[in-house]
Protein backbone atom coordinates (compact mmCIF):
# COMPACT_ATOMS: atom_id res chain seq x y z
CA UNK A 1 0.00 0.00 0.00
CA UNK A 2 1.47 3.37 -1.06
CA UNK A 3 0.54 6.32 1.14
CA UNK A 4 -0.14 9.67 -0.48
CA UNK A 5 1.69 12.63 1.07
CA UNK A 6 -1.59 14.27 2.11
CA UNK A 7 -2.65 11.05 3.88
CA UNK A 8 0.62 10.95 5.80
CA UNK A 9 0.25 14.59 6.83
CA UNK A 10 -3.21 13.77 8.20
CA UNK A 11 -1.83 10.79 10.12
CA UNK A 12 1.10 12.79 11.51
CA UNK A 13 -1.26 15.60 12.56
CA UNK A 14 -3.02 13.19 14.89
CA UNK A 15 0.20 12.37 16.73
CA UNK A 16 0.27 14.55 19.85
CA UNK A 17 3.73 15.93 20.43
CA UNK A 18 5.60 18.44 22.50
CA UNK A 19 6.89 21.60 20.85
CA UNK A 20 10.52 22.66 20.80
CA UNK A 21 12.62 25.42 19.38
CA UNK A 22 15.95 24.08 18.17
CA UNK A 23 18.64 26.75 18.27
CA UNK A 24 22.13 26.59 16.83
CA UNK A 25 25.31 28.64 16.64
CA UNK A 26 28.17 28.64 14.15
CA UNK A 27 30.60 31.40 15.08
CA UNK A 28 28.57 34.62 15.17
CA UNK A 29 25.71 33.10 13.16
CA UNK A 30 22.71 32.12 15.32
CA UNK A 31 19.51 30.56 14.08
CA UNK A 32 16.53 28.64 15.39
CA UNK A 33 13.27 27.06 14.33
CA UNK A 34 10.18 25.39 15.78
CA UNK A 35 10.53 21.61 15.70
CA UNK A 36 8.15 18.88 16.80
CA UNK A 37 10.27 16.00 15.48
CA UNK A 38 12.41 15.50 18.60
CA UNK A 39 12.92 12.47 20.81
CA UNK A 40 15.27 10.78 23.20
CA UNK A 41 17.61 8.12 21.80
CA UNK A 42 19.79 6.86 24.65
CA UNK A 43 20.55 7.46 28.33
CA UNK A 44 24.07 6.03 28.15
CA UNK A 45 25.51 7.85 26.35
CA UNK A 46 22.94 10.66 26.61
CA UNK A 47 21.65 11.16 23.06
CA UNK A 48 18.64 12.92 21.50
CA UNK A 49 17.61 13.45 17.91
CA UNK A 50 15.97 16.24 15.95
CA UNK A 51 14.75 16.13 12.36
CA UNK A 52 15.42 19.29 10.34
CA UNK A 53 14.11 20.06 6.86
CA UNK A 54 17.02 20.16 4.40
CA UNK A 55 15.86 23.57 3.16
CA UNK A 56 15.59 25.17 6.61
CA UNK A 57 18.02 27.98 7.36
CA UNK A 58 18.86 26.37 10.70
CA UNK A 59 20.21 23.27 8.93
CA UNK A 60 23.58 24.69 7.75
CA UNK A 61 24.12 26.40 11.11
CA UNK A 62 23.87 23.02 12.87
CA UNK A 63 26.21 21.42 10.32
CA UNK A 64 28.81 24.19 10.51
CA UNK A 65 28.72 24.83 14.25
CA UNK A 66 28.20 21.16 15.24
CA UNK A 67 26.13 22.24 18.26
CA UNK A 68 22.44 22.78 18.93
CA UNK A 69 20.04 23.23 21.81
CA UNK A 70 16.57 21.78 22.18
CA UNK A 71 14.32 24.20 24.07
CA UNK A 72 11.13 22.40 25.16
CA UNK A 73 8.44 25.06 25.23
CA UNK A 74 6.07 25.79 28.11
CA UNK A 75 2.31 26.13 27.63
CA UNK A 76 2.43 29.95 27.61
CA UNK A 77 5.17 30.06 24.92
CA UNK A 78 2.86 29.45 21.96
CA UNK A 79 3.68 32.91 20.52
CA UNK A 80 7.36 31.88 20.39
CA UNK A 81 6.47 28.62 18.65
CA UNK A 82 4.59 30.60 16.02
CA UNK A 83 7.38 33.20 15.66
CA UNK A 84 10.05 30.55 15.07
CA UNK A 85 7.82 28.59 12.65
CA UNK A 86 7.18 31.49 10.24
CA UNK A 87 9.41 31.92 7.21
CA UNK A 88 9.06 35.71 7.09
CA UNK A 89 11.23 37.83 9.36
CA UNK A 90 13.55 34.92 10.20
CA UNK A 91 16.29 37.41 11.02
CA UNK A 92 14.04 38.86 13.75
CA UNK A 93 13.28 35.61 15.60
CA UNK A 94 15.60 36.40 18.51
CA UNK A 95 14.69 40.11 18.73
CA UNK A 96 13.78 40.98 22.32
CA UNK A 97 13.97 37.32 23.38
CA UNK A 98 15.58 36.46 26.72
CA UNK A 99 18.26 33.85 26.03
CA UNK A 100 21.32 32.59 27.83
CA UNK A 101 24.43 31.13 26.35
CA UNK A 102 25.48 27.80 27.79
CA UNK A 103 28.48 25.57 27.27
CA UNK A 104 27.92 25.06 23.52
CA UNK A 105 27.00 28.64 22.68
CA UNK A 106 23.61 27.67 21.25
CA UNK A 107 20.90 29.95 22.69
CA UNK A 108 18.93 28.66 25.68
CA UNK A 109 15.49 30.28 25.76
CA UNK A 110 14.30 31.51 29.15
CA UNK A 111 11.09 30.11 30.65
CA UNK A 112 11.13 26.73 28.92
CA UNK A 113 10.10 23.42 30.46
CA UNK A 114 13.63 22.22 29.75
CA UNK A 115 16.62 22.96 27.56
CA UNK A 116 19.19 20.43 26.39
CA UNK A 117 22.59 21.53 25.09
CA UNK A 118 23.98 19.14 22.51
CA UNK A 119 27.12 18.55 20.52
CA UNK A 120 26.46 17.00 17.12
CA UNK A 121 27.28 13.29 17.27
CA UNK A 122 26.08 12.18 13.83
CA UNK A 123 23.77 13.15 10.99
CA UNK A 124 21.78 11.05 8.57
CA UNK A 125 19.96 12.23 5.46
CA UNK A 126 16.44 10.84 5.37
CA UNK A 127 14.15 11.97 2.56
CA UNK A 128 13.63 15.73 2.71
CA UNK A 129 15.06 15.98 6.24
CA UNK A 130 18.33 15.46 8.09
CA UNK A 131 18.28 13.52 11.34
CA UNK A 132 20.76 15.05 13.76
CA UNK A 133 21.79 13.01 16.78
CA UNK A 134 23.19 15.13 19.56
CA UNK A 135 25.13 14.16 22.67
CA UNK A 136 23.58 15.99 25.60
CA UNK A 137 26.23 18.00 27.48
CA UNK A 138 23.97 20.20 29.59
CA UNK A 139 20.40 20.26 30.87
CA UNK A 140 18.15 22.91 32.41
CA UNK A 141 14.82 21.86 33.90
CA UNK A 142 11.69 23.51 35.34
CA UNK A 143 8.28 22.35 36.56
CA UNK A 144 6.29 24.25 33.94
CA UNK A 145 3.47 22.68 31.90
CA UNK A 146 4.55 21.81 28.33
CA UNK A 147 3.11 23.20 25.12
CA UNK A 148 1.63 20.45 22.95
CA UNK A 149 0.72 20.22 19.26
CA UNK A 150 -2.15 18.01 18.13
CA UNK A 151 -4.33 17.98 15.01
CA UNK A 152 -2.62 21.11 13.65
CA UNK A 153 -3.31 23.15 16.80
CA UNK A 154 -1.36 24.17 19.90
CA UNK A 155 -2.81 22.97 23.19
CA UNK A 156 -1.96 22.02 26.76
CA UNK A 157 -2.03 18.59 28.35
CA UNK A 158 -5.62 18.92 29.59
CA UNK A 159 -6.75 20.19 26.17
CA UNK A 160 -5.30 17.32 24.17
PDB file of N, CA and C in Angstrom, residues 32-100:
ATOM      1  N   UNK A  32      17.396  29.546  14.660  1.00  0.00           N
ATOM      2  CA  UNK A  32      16.526  28.636  15.386  1.00  0.00           C
ATOM      3  C   UNK A  32      15.215  28.452  14.653  1.00  0.00           C
ATOM      4  N   UNK A  33      14.548  27.356  14.972  1.00  0.00           N
ATOM      5  CA  UNK A  33      13.274  27.056  14.331  1.00  0.00           C
ATOM      6  C   UNK A  33      12.425  26.177  15.234  1.00  0.00           C
ATOM      7  N   UNK A  34      11.109  26.250  15.046  1.00  0.00           N
ATOM      8  CA  UNK A  34      10.180  25.394  15.776  1.00  0.00           C
ATOM      9  C   UNK A  34      10.272  23.984  15.203  1.00  0.00           C
ATOM     10  N   UNK A  35      10.377  23.008  16.102  1.00  0.00           N
ATOM     11  CA  UNK A  35      10.534  21.606  15.704  1.00  0.00           C
ATOM     12  C   UNK A  35       9.668  20.734  16.605  1.00  0.00           C
ATOM     13  N   UNK A  36       8.888  19.860  16.002  1.00  0.00           N
ATOM     14  CA  UNK A  36       8.147  18.882  16.802  1.00  0.00           C
ATOM     15  C   UNK A  36       8.766  17.491  16.677  1.00  0.00           C
ATOM     16  N   UNK A  37       9.623  17.295  15.674  1.00  0.00           N
ATOM     17  CA  UNK A  37      10.272  15.997  15.478  1.00  0.00           C
ATOM     18  C   UNK A  37      11.538  15.921  16.333  1.00  0.00           C
ATOM     19  N   UNK A  38      11.346  15.596  17.595  1.00  0.00           N
ATOM     20  CA  UNK A  38      12.414  15.500  18.599  1.00  0.00           C
ATOM     21  C   UNK A  38      12.102  14.312  19.493  1.00  0.00           C
ATOM     22  N   UNK A  39      13.131  13.572  19.864  1.00  0.00           N
ATOM     23  CA  UNK A  39      12.923  12.472  20.808  1.00  0.00           C
ATOM     24  C   UNK A  39      14.238  12.067  21.452  1.00  0.00           C
ATOM     25  N   UNK A  40      14.104  11.333  22.543  1.00  0.00           N
ATOM     26  CA  UNK A  40      15.274  10.778  23.201  1.00  0.00           C
ATOM     27  C   UNK A  40      15.747   9.555  22.411  1.00  0.00           C
ATOM     28  N   UNK A  41      17.042   9.274  22.483  1.00  0.00           N
ATOM     29  CA  UNK A  41      17.613   8.123  21.797  1.00  0.00           C
ATOM     30  C   UNK A  41      18.235   7.164  22.805  1.00  0.00           C
ATOM     31  N   UNK A  42      19.032   7.704  23.734  1.00  0.00           N
ATOM     32  CA  UNK A  42      19.793   6.860  24.651  1.00  0.00           C
ATOM     33  C   UNK A  42      20.095   7.620  25.936  1.00  0.00           C
ATOM     34  N   UNK A  43      20.120   6.880  27.051  1.00  0.00           N
ATOM     35  CA  UNK A  43      20.547   7.464  28.326  1.00  0.00           C
ATOM     36  C   UNK A  43      22.049   7.333  28.519  1.00  0.00           C
ATOM     37  N   UNK A  44      22.641   6.273  27.977  1.00  0.00           N
ATOM     38  CA  UNK A  44      24.067   6.027  28.153  1.00  0.00           C
ATOM     39  C   UNK A  44      24.672   5.554  26.841  1.00  0.00           C
ATOM     40  N   UNK A  45      25.278   6.444  26.062  1.00  0.00           N
ATOM     41  CA  UNK A  45      25.508   7.853  26.353  1.00  0.00           C
ATOM     42  C   UNK A  45      24.215   8.652  26.162  1.00  0.00           C
ATOM     43  N   UNK A  46      24.149   9.858  26.732  1.00  0.00           N
ATOM     44  CA  UNK A  46      22.935  10.664  26.611  1.00  0.00           C
ATOM     45  C   UNK A  46      22.800  11.261  25.209  1.00  0.00           C
ATOM     46  N   UNK A  47      21.839  10.740  24.443  1.00  0.00           N
ATOM     47  CA  UNK A  47      21.648  11.161  23.062  1.00  0.00           C
ATOM     48  C   UNK A  47      20.183  11.513  22.802  1.00  0.00           C
ATOM     49  N   UNK A  48      19.969  12.548  21.993  1.00  0.00           N
ATOM     50  CA  UNK A  48      18.644  12.917  21.504  1.00  0.00           C
ATOM     51  C   UNK A  48      18.750  13.114  19.998  1.00  0.00           C
ATOM     52  N   UNK A  49      17.576  13.153  19.335  1.00  0.00           N
ATOM     53  CA  UNK A  49      17.608  13.455  17.908  1.00  0.00           C
ATOM     54  C   UNK A  49      16.577  14.503  17.570  1.00  0.00           C
ATOM     55  N   UNK A  50      16.892  15.266  16.537  1.00  0.00           N
ATOM     56  CA  UNK A  50      15.974  16.236  15.949  1.00  0.00           C
ATOM     57  C   UNK A  50      15.994  16.031  14.439  1.00  0.00           C
ATOM     58  N   UNK A  51      14.850  16.233  13.820  1.00  0.00           N
ATOM     59  CA  UNK A  51      14.752  16.128  12.365  1.00  0.00           C
ATOM     60  C   UNK A  51      14.536  17.526  11.796  1.00  0.00           C
ATOM     61  N   UNK A  52      15.431  17.938  10.900  1.00  0.00           N
ATOM     62  CA  UNK A  52      15.419  19.287  10.344  1.00  0.00           C
ATOM     63  C   UNK A  52      15.254  19.213   8.827  1.00  0.00           C
ATOM     64  N   UNK A  53      14.326  19.985   8.294  1.00  0.00           N
ATOM     65  CA  UNK A  53      14.110  20.063   6.855  1.00  0.00           C
ATOM     66  C   UNK A  53      15.413  20.505   6.187  1.00  0.00           C
ATOM     67  N   UNK A  54      15.775  19.833   5.102  1.00  0.00           N
ATOM     68  CA  UNK A  54      17.018  20.160   4.402  1.00  0.00           C
ATOM     69  C   UNK A  54      17.061  21.613   3.929  1.00  0.00           C
ATOM     70  N   UNK A  55      15.910  22.196   3.649  1.00  0.00           N
ATOM     71  CA  UNK A  55      15.861  23.566   3.160  1.00  0.00           C
ATOM     72  C   UNK A  55      15.784  24.621   4.254  1.00  0.00           C
ATOM     73  N   UNK A  56      15.710  24.206   5.503  1.00  0.00           N
ATOM     74  CA  UNK A  56      15.591  25.167   6.612  1.00  0.00           C
ATOM     75  C   UNK A  56      16.904  25.915   6.805  1.00  0.00           C
ATOM     76  N   UNK A  57      16.824  27.171   7.143  1.00  0.00           N
ATOM     77  CA  UNK A  57      18.023  27.985   7.358  1.00  0.00           C
ATOM     78  C   UNK A  57      18.791  27.585   8.610  1.00  0.00           C
ATOM     79  N   UNK A  58      18.171  26.863   9.503  1.00  0.00           N
ATOM     80  CA  UNK A  58      18.861  26.373  10.702  1.00  0.00           C
ATOM     81  C   UNK A  58      19.793  25.210  10.362  1.00  0.00           C
ATOM     82  N   UNK A  59      19.457  24.477   9.309  1.00  0.00           N
ATOM     83  CA  UNK A  59      20.212  23.274   8.928  1.00  0.00           C
ATOM     84  C   UNK A  59      21.715  23.530   8.739  1.00  0.00           C
ATOM     85  N   UNK A  60      22.137  24.485   7.924  1.00  0.00           N
ATOM     86  CA  UNK A  60      23.576  24.689   7.746  1.00  0.00           C
ATOM     87  C   UNK A  60      24.264  25.208   9.012  1.00  0.00           C
ATOM     88  N   UNK A  61      23.530  25.898   9.871  1.00  0.00           N
ATOM     89  CA  UNK A  61      24.124  26.396  11.108  1.00  0.00           C
ATOM     90  C   UNK A  61      24.462  25.219  12.027  1.00  0.00           C
ATOM     91  N   UNK A  62      23.579  24.229  12.079  1.00  0.00           N
ATOM     92  CA  UNK A  62      23.874  23.022  12.866  1.00  0.00           C
ATOM     93  C   UNK A  62      25.080  22.299  12.273  1.00  0.00           C
ATOM     94  N   UNK A  63      25.097  22.134  10.964  1.00  0.00           N
ATOM     95  CA  UNK A  63      26.205  21.420  10.315  1.00  0.00           C
ATOM     96  C   UNK A  63      27.541  22.125  10.521  1.00  0.00           C
ATOM     97  N   UNK A  64      27.552  23.447  10.388  1.00  0.00           N
ATOM     98  CA  UNK A  64      28.810  24.191  10.506  1.00  0.00           C
ATOM     99  C   UNK A  64      29.271  24.318  11.956  1.00  0.00           C
ATOM    100  N   UNK A  65      28.351  24.615  12.853  1.00  0.00           N
ATOM    101  CA  UNK A  65      28.724  24.835  14.252  1.00  0.00           C
ATOM    102  C   UNK A  65      28.854  23.558  15.058  1.00  0.00           C
ATOM    103  N   UNK A  66      28.171  22.489  14.595  1.00  0.00           N
ATOM    104  CA  UNK A  66      28.205  21.164  15.239  1.00  0.00           C
ATOM    105  C   UNK A  66      27.675  21.196  16.671  1.00  0.00           C
ATOM    106  N   UNK A  67      26.806  22.168  16.961  1.00  0.00           N
ATOM    107  CA  UNK A  67      26.126  22.245  18.259  1.00  0.00           C
ATOM    108  C   UNK A  67      24.684  22.681  18.029  1.00  0.00           C
ATOM    109  N   UNK A  68      23.810  22.282  18.942  1.00  0.00           N
ATOM    110  CA  UNK A  68      22.438  22.776  18.930  1.00  0.00           C
ATOM    111  C   UNK A  68      21.856  22.621  20.321  1.00  0.00           C
ATOM    112  N   UNK A  69      20.774  23.352  20.561  1.00  0.00           N
ATOM    113  CA  UNK A  69      20.039  23.225  21.815  1.00  0.00           C
ATOM    114  C   UNK A  69      18.588  22.921  21.484  1.00  0.00           C
ATOM    115  N   UNK A  70      17.983  22.079  22.303  1.00  0.00           N
ATOM    116  CA  UNK A  70      16.568  21.781  22.179  1.00  0.00           C
ATOM    117  C   UNK A  70      15.882  22.467  23.354  1.00  0.00           C
ATOM    118  N   UNK A  71      15.056  23.451  23.057  1.00  0.00           N
ATOM    119  CA  UNK A  71      14.322  24.204  24.070  1.00  0.00           C
ATOM    120  C   UNK A  71      12.884  23.716  24.055  1.00  0.00           C
ATOM    121  N   UNK A  72      12.478  22.971  25.082  1.00  0.00           N
ATOM    122  CA  UNK A  72      11.132  22.403  25.155  1.00  0.00           C
ATOM    123  C   UNK A  72      10.206  23.484  25.713  1.00  0.00           C
ATOM    124  N   UNK A  73       9.248  23.904  24.895  1.00  0.00           N
ATOM    125  CA  UNK A  73       8.436  25.064  25.228  1.00  0.00           C
ATOM    126  C   UNK A  73       7.381  24.789  26.293  1.00  0.00           C
ATOM    127  N   UNK A  74       7.124  25.823  27.090  1.00  0.00           N
ATOM    128  CA  UNK A  74       6.073  25.789  28.105  1.00  0.00           C
ATOM    129  C   UNK A  74       4.751  26.226  27.471  1.00  0.00           C
ATOM    130  N   UNK A  75       3.663  25.882  28.133  1.00  0.00           N
ATOM    131  CA  UNK A  75       2.309  26.135  27.627  1.00  0.00           C
ATOM    132  C   UNK A  75       2.098  27.587  27.199  1.00  0.00           C
ATOM    133  N   UNK A  76       2.651  28.536  27.933  1.00  0.00           N
ATOM    134  CA  UNK A  76       2.432  29.951  27.611  1.00  0.00           C
ATOM    135  C   UNK A  76       3.398  30.485  26.547  1.00  0.00           C
ATOM    136  N   UNK A  77       4.199  29.617  25.931  1.00  0.00           N
ATOM    137  CA  UNK A  77       5.168  30.062  24.924  1.00  0.00           C
ATOM    138  C   UNK A  77       4.705  29.811  23.490  1.00  0.00           C
ATOM    139  N   UNK A  78       3.402  29.631  23.309  1.00  0.00           N
ATOM    140  CA  UNK A  78       2.862  29.452  21.955  1.00  0.00           C
ATOM    141  C   UNK A  78       3.263  30.579  21.000  1.00  0.00           C
ATOM    142  N   UNK A  79       3.248  31.857  21.444  1.00  0.00           N
ATOM    143  CA  UNK A  79       3.685  32.913  20.517  1.00  0.00           C
ATOM    144  C   UNK A  79       5.119  32.703  20.004  1.00  0.00           C
ATOM    145  N   UNK A  80       5.991  32.166  20.850  1.00  0.00           N
ATOM    146  CA  UNK A  80       7.362  31.877  20.393  1.00  0.00           C
ATOM    147  C   UNK A  80       7.371  30.751  19.363  1.00  0.00           C
ATOM    148  N   UNK A  81       6.563  29.728  19.611  1.00  0.00           N
ATOM    149  CA  UNK A  81       6.473  28.620  18.651  1.00  0.00           C
ATOM    150  C   UNK A  81       6.048  29.150  17.291  1.00  0.00           C
ATOM    151  N   UNK A  82       5.072  30.030  17.283  1.00  0.00           N
ATOM    152  CA  UNK A  82       4.588  30.604  16.023  1.00  0.00           C
ATOM    153  C   UNK A  82       5.653  31.499  15.381  1.00  0.00           C
ATOM    154  N   UNK A  83       6.338  32.306  16.183  1.00  0.00           N
ATOM    155  CA  UNK A  83       7.377  33.197  15.657  1.00  0.00           C
ATOM    156  C   UNK A  83       8.488  32.402  14.981  1.00  0.00           C
ATOM    157  N   UNK A  84       8.934  31.328  15.612  1.00  0.00           N
ATOM    158  CA  UNK A  84      10.054  30.549  15.073  1.00  0.00           C
ATOM    159  C   UNK A  84       9.626  29.577  13.971  1.00  0.00           C
ATOM    160  N   UNK A  85       8.318  29.455  13.724  1.00  0.00           N
ATOM    161  CA  UNK A  85       7.820  28.590  12.650  1.00  0.00           C
ATOM    162  C   UNK A  85       7.614  29.361  11.347  1.00  0.00           C
ATOM    163  N   UNK A  86       7.428  30.678  11.433  1.00  0.00           N
ATOM    164  CA  UNK A  86       7.179  31.494  10.239  1.00  0.00           C
ATOM    165  C   UNK A  86       8.449  31.671   9.408  1.00  0.00           C
ATOM    166  N   UNK A  87       8.277  31.678   8.107  1.00  0.00           N
ATOM    167  CA  UNK A  87       9.409  31.915   7.208  1.00  0.00           C
ATOM    168  C   UNK A  87       9.768  33.399   7.119  1.00  0.00           C
ATOM    169  N   UNK A  88       8.764  34.275   7.190  1.00  0.00           N
ATOM    170  CA  UNK A  88       9.059  35.705   7.095  1.00  0.00           C
ATOM    171  C   UNK A  88       9.715  36.192   8.388  1.00  0.00           C
ATOM    172  N   UNK A  89      10.534  37.200   8.241  1.00  0.00           N
ATOM    173  CA  UNK A  89      11.226  37.835   9.362  1.00  0.00           C
ATOM    174  C   UNK A  89      12.097  36.863  10.170  1.00  0.00           C
ATOM    175  N   UNK A  90      12.688  35.879   9.493  1.00  0.00           N
ATOM    176  CA  UNK A  90      13.549  34.920  10.200  1.00  0.00           C
ATOM    177  C   UNK A  90      14.683  35.607  10.941  1.00  0.00           C
ATOM    178  N   UNK A  91      15.179  36.706  10.386  1.00  0.00           N
ATOM    179  CA  UNK A  91      16.289  37.410  11.021  1.00  0.00           C
ATOM    180  C   UNK A  91      15.860  38.136  12.295  1.00  0.00           C
ATOM    181  N   UNK A  92      14.560  38.190  12.560  1.00  0.00           N
ATOM    182  CA  UNK A  92      14.043  38.865  13.750  1.00  0.00           C
ATOM    183  C   UNK A  92      13.584  37.886  14.840  1.00  0.00           C
ATOM    184  N   UNK A  93      13.790  36.607  14.654  1.00  0.00           N
ATOM    185  CA  UNK A  93      13.280  35.614  15.597  1.00  0.00           C
ATOM    186  C   UNK A  93      13.789  35.816  17.024  1.00  0.00           C
ATOM    187  N   UNK A  94      15.021  36.242  17.170  1.00  0.00           N
ATOM    188  CA  UNK A  94      15.601  36.397  18.505  1.00  0.00           C
ATOM    189  C   UNK A  94      15.437  37.809  19.069  1.00  0.00           C
ATOM    190  N   UNK A  95      14.843  38.720  18.296  1.00  0.00           N
ATOM    191  CA  UNK A  95      14.692  40.111  18.728  1.00  0.00           C
ATOM    192  C   UNK A  95      13.873  40.189  20.018  1.00  0.00           C
ATOM    193  N   UNK A  96      14.458  40.789  21.046  1.00  0.00           N
ATOM    194  CA  UNK A  96      13.776  40.975  22.321  1.00  0.00           C
ATOM    195  C   UNK A  96      13.563  39.705  23.122  1.00  0.00           C
ATOM    196  N   UNK A  97      14.164  38.611  22.715  1.00  0.00           N
ATOM    197  CA  UNK A  97      13.973  37.321  23.379  1.00  0.00           C
ATOM    198  C   UNK A  97      15.050  37.098  24.433  1.00  0.00           C
ATOM    199  N   UNK A  98      14.630  36.740  25.650  1.00  0.00           N
ATOM    200  CA  UNK A  98      15.581  36.457  26.722  1.00  0.00           C
ATOM    201  C   UNK A  98      16.213  35.085  26.492  1.00  0.00           C
ATOM    202  N   UNK A  99      17.507  35.090  26.249  1.00  0.00           N
ATOM    203  CA  UNK A  99      18.262  33.851  26.034  1.00  0.00           C
ATOM    204  C   UNK A  99      19.537  33.896  26.853  1.00  0.00           C
ATOM    205  N   UNK A 100      20.013  32.726  27.192  1.00  0.00           N
ATOM    206  CA  UNK A 100      21.317  32.593  27.833  1.00  0.00           C
ATOM    207  C   UNK A 100      22.202  31.780  26.915  1.00  0.00           C
TER     208      UNK A 100
END
